[in-house]
Rosetta silent file (secondary structure, phi, psi, omega in degrees, C-alpha in Angstrom):
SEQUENCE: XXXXXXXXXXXXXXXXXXXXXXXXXXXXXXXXXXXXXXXXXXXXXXXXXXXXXXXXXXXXXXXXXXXXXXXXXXXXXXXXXXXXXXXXXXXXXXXXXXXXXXXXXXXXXXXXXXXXXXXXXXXXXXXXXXXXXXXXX
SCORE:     score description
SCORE:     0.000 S_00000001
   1 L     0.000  136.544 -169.908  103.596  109.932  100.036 S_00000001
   2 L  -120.849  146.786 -151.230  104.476  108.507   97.385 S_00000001
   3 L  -128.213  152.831  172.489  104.110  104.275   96.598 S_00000001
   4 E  -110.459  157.165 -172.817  104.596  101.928   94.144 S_00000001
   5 E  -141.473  134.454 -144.356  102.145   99.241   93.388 S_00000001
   6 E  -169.280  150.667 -153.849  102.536   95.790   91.704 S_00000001
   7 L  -103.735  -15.188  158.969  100.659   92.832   90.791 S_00000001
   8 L   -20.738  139.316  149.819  104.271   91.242   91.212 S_00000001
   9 L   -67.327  124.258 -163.172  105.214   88.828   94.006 S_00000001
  10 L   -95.032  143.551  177.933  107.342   90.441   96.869 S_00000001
  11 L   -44.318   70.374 -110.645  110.040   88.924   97.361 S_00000001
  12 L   -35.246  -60.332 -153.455  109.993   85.807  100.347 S_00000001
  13 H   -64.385  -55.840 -179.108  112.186   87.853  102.972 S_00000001
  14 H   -47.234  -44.996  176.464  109.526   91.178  102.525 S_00000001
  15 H   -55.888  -64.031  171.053  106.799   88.899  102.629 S_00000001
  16 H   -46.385  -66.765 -143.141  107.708   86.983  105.912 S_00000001
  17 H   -55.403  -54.936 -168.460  109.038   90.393  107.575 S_00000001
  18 H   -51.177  -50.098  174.700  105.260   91.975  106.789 S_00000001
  19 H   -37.375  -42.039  170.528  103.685   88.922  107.433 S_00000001
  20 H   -94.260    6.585  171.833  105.088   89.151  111.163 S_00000001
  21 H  -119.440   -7.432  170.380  104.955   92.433  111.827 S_00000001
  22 H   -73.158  -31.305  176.555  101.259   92.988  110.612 S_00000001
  23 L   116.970    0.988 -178.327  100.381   90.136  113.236 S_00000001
  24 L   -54.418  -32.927  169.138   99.174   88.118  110.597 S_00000001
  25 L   -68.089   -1.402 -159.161  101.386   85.487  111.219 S_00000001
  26 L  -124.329   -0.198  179.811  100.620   84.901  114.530 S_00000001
  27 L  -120.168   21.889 -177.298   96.650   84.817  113.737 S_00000001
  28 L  -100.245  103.439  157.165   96.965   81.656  111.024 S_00000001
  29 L   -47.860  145.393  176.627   94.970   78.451  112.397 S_00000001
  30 L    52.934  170.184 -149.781   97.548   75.824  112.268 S_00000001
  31 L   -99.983   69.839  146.294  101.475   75.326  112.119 S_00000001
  32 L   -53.052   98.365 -154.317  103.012   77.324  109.183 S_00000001
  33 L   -89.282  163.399  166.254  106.236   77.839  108.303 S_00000001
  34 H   -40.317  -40.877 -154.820  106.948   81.324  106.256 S_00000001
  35 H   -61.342  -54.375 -168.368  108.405   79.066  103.544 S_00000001
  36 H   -55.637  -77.142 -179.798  104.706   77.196  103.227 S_00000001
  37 H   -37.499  -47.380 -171.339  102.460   80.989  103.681 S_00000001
  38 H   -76.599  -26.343 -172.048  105.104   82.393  100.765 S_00000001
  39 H   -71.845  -55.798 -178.443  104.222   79.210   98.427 S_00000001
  40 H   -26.633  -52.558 -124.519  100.196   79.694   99.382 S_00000001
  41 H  -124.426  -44.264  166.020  100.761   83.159   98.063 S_00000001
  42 H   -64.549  -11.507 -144.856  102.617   82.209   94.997 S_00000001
  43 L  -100.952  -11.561 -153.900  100.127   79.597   94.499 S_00000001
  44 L   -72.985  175.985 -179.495   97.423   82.984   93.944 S_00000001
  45 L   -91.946  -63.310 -171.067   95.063   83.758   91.541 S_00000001
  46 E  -116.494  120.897  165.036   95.712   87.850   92.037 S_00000001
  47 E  -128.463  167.562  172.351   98.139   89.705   94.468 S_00000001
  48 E  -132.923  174.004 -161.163   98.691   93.168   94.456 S_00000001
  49 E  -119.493  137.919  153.482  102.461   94.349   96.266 S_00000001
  50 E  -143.876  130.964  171.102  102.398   98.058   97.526 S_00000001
  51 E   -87.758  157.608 -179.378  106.111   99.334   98.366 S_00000001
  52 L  -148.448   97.827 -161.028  106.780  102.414   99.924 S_00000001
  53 L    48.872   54.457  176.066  111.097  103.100   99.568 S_00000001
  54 L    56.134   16.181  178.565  111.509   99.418   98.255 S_00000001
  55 L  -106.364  116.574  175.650  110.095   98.250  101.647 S_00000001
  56 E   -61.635  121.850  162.346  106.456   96.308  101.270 S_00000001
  57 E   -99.125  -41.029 -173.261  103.875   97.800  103.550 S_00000001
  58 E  -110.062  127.816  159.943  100.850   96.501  101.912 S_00000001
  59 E  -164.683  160.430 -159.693   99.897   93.354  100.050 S_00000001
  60 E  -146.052  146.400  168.977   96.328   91.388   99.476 S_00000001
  61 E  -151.580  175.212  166.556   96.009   88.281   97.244 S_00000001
  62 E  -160.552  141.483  175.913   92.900   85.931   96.373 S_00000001
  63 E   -72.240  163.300  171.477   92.505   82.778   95.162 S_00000001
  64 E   173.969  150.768  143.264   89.855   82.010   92.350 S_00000001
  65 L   -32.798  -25.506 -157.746   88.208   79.894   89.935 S_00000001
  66 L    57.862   14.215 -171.830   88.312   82.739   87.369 S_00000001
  67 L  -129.505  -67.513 -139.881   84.436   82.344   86.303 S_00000001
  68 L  -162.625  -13.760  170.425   82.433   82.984   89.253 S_00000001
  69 L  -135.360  157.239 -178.308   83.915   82.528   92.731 S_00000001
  70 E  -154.961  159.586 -176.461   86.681   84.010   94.449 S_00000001
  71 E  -137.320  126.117 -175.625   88.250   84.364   97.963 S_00000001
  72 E   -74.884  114.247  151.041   89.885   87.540   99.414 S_00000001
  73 E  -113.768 -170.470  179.846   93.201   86.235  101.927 S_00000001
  74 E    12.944   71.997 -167.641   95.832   87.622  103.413 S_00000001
  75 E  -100.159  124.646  179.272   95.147   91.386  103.406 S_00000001
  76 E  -156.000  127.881 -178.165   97.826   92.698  105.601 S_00000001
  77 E  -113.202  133.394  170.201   99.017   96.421  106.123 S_00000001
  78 L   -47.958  120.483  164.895  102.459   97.643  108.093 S_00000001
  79 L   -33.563  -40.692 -166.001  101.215   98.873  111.610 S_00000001
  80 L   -69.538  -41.565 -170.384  103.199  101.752  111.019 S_00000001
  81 L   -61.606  -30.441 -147.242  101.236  102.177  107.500 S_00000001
  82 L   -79.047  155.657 -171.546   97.852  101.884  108.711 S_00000001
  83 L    96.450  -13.191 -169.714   94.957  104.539  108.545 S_00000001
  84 L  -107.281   19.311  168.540   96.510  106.004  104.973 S_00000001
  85 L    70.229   22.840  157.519   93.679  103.977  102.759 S_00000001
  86 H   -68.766  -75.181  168.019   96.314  101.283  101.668 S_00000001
  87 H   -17.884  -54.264  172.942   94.104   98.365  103.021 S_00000001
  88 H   -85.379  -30.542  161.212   91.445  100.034  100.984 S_00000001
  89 H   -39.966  -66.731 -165.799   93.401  100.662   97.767 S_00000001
  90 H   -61.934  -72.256  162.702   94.207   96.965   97.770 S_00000001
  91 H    -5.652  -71.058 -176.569   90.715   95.786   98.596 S_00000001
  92 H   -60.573  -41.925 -152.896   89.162   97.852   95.294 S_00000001
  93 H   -87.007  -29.472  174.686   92.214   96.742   93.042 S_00000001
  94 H   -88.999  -50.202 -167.541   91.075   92.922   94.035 S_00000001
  95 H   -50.354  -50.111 -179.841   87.299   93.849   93.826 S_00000001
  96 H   -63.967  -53.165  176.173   88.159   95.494   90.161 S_00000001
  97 H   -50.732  -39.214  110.285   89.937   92.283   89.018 S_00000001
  98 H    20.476 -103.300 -171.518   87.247   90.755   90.385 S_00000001
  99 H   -56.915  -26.355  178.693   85.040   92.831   88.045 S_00000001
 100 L   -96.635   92.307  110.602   87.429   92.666   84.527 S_00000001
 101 L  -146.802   -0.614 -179.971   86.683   88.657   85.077 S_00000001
 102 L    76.313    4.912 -172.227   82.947   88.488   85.433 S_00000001
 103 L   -95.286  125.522 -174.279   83.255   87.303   88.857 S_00000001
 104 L   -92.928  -18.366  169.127   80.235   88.181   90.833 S_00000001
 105 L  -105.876  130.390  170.577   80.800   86.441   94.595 S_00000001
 106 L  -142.150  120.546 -175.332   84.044   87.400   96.149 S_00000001
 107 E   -97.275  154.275  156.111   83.838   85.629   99.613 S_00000001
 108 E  -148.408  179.708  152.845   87.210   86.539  102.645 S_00000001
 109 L  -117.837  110.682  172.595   87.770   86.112  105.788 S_00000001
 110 L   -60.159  121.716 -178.108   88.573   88.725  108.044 S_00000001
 111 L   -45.301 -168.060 -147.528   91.098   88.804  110.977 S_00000001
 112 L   -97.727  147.945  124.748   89.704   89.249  114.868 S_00000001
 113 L    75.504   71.459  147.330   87.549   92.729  114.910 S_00000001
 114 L   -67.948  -79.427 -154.024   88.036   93.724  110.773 S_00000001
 115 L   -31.652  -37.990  177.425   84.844   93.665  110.007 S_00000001
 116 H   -46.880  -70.171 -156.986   84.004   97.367  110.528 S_00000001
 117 H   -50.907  -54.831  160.104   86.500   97.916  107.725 S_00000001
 118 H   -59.446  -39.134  166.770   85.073   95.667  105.486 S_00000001
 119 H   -59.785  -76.583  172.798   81.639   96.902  105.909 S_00000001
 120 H   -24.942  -21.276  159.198   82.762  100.065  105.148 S_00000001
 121 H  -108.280    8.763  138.330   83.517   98.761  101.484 S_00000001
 122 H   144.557   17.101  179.496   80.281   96.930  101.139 S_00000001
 123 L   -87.764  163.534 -154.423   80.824   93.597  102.137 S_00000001
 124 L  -134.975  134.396 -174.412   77.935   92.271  104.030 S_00000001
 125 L   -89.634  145.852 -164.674   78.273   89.433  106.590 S_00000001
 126 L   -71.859  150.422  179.829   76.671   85.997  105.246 S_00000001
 127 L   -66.530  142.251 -175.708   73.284   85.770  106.370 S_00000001
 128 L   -52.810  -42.150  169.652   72.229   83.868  109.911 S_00000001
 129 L   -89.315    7.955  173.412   70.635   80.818  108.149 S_00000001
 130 L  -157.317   89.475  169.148   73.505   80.008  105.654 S_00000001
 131 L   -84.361  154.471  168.262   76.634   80.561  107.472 S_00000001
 132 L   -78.820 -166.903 -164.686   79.767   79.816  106.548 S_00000001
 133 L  -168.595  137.305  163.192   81.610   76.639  107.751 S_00000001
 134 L  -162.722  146.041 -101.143   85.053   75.073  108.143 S_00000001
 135 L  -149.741   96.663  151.400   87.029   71.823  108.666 S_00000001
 136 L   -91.261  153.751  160.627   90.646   72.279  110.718 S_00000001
 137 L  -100.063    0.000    0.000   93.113   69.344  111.157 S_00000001
C-alpha cells in the first residue's frame, strides 16, 4: 500500500476526524475542544502526518526542549489502519529526530493497555522508586 508521509501539519478537519475515530479524543483528561487539541499540536516540537489517498490515518507529534528532553503525545492510528506497522513507522521517525538532535531521554505517555507496543520498541516503564507524577485541574 502505498502512503505518503510528512512532517507537515494535517489539516484541522483530518486531524479532529482521526482524533475521534482513533478514540483518542475520548481518552484526553479534561474538557477539550478539537480547536484547543489542533493548537497543542501546532504548538509541537516534531509531528510526522502519514496519508494514505489524501486521507490521514496516522500521525505522532512530541514536544521538546531540543537539547536533552523530549515527550512522545498523541500517537494515534485509524482503527481501520492498525496492525500495518504505521504506529511503528511513526514511533522510529520521532525516536530518529530524537537522535539527529542529541536528545537522549524521550519520555510519553501511553493510552489504556499500549504498553505492550511500546515495549516492543524498547521503551522501558520508569522504575518503581521514581515514578512519574501529575497535577490535573
Amino acid at each position: 500500500m502505498d502512503y505518503f508521509i510528512t512532517e507537515e501539519l494535517p489539516p484541522f478537519s483530518q486531524f479532529a476526524l482521526l482524533h475521534e475515530d482513533s478514540g483518542l479524543l475520548k481518552s484526553k483528561k479534561g474538557n477539550y475542544t478539537r480547536e484547543q487539541l489542533y493548537e497543542a499540536a501546532k504548538n509541537s516540537w516534531y509531528s510526522i502526518s502519514i496519508y494514505h489517498n489524501q486521507k490521514l490515518i496516522a500521525f505522532g507529534r512530541m514536544i521538546s526542549d531540543g537539547v536533552y528532553q523530549s515527550l512522545i503525545c498523541d500517537v494515534m492510528v485509524h482503527p481501520e489502519e492498525q496492525g500495518k506497522g504505521l504506529g511503528k513507522q511513526i514511533i522510529e521517525k520521532l525516536v530518529y529526530k530524537c537522535k539527529q538532535s542529541g536528545i537522549q531521554s524521550i519520555q510519553l505517555f501511553s493510552a489504556k493497555g499500549k504498553h505492550p507496543f511500546y515495549k516492543k520498541l524498547g521503551f522501558v516503564e520508569r522504575e518503581q522508586d521514581a515514578p512519574g507524577m501529575s497535577l490535573l485541574f
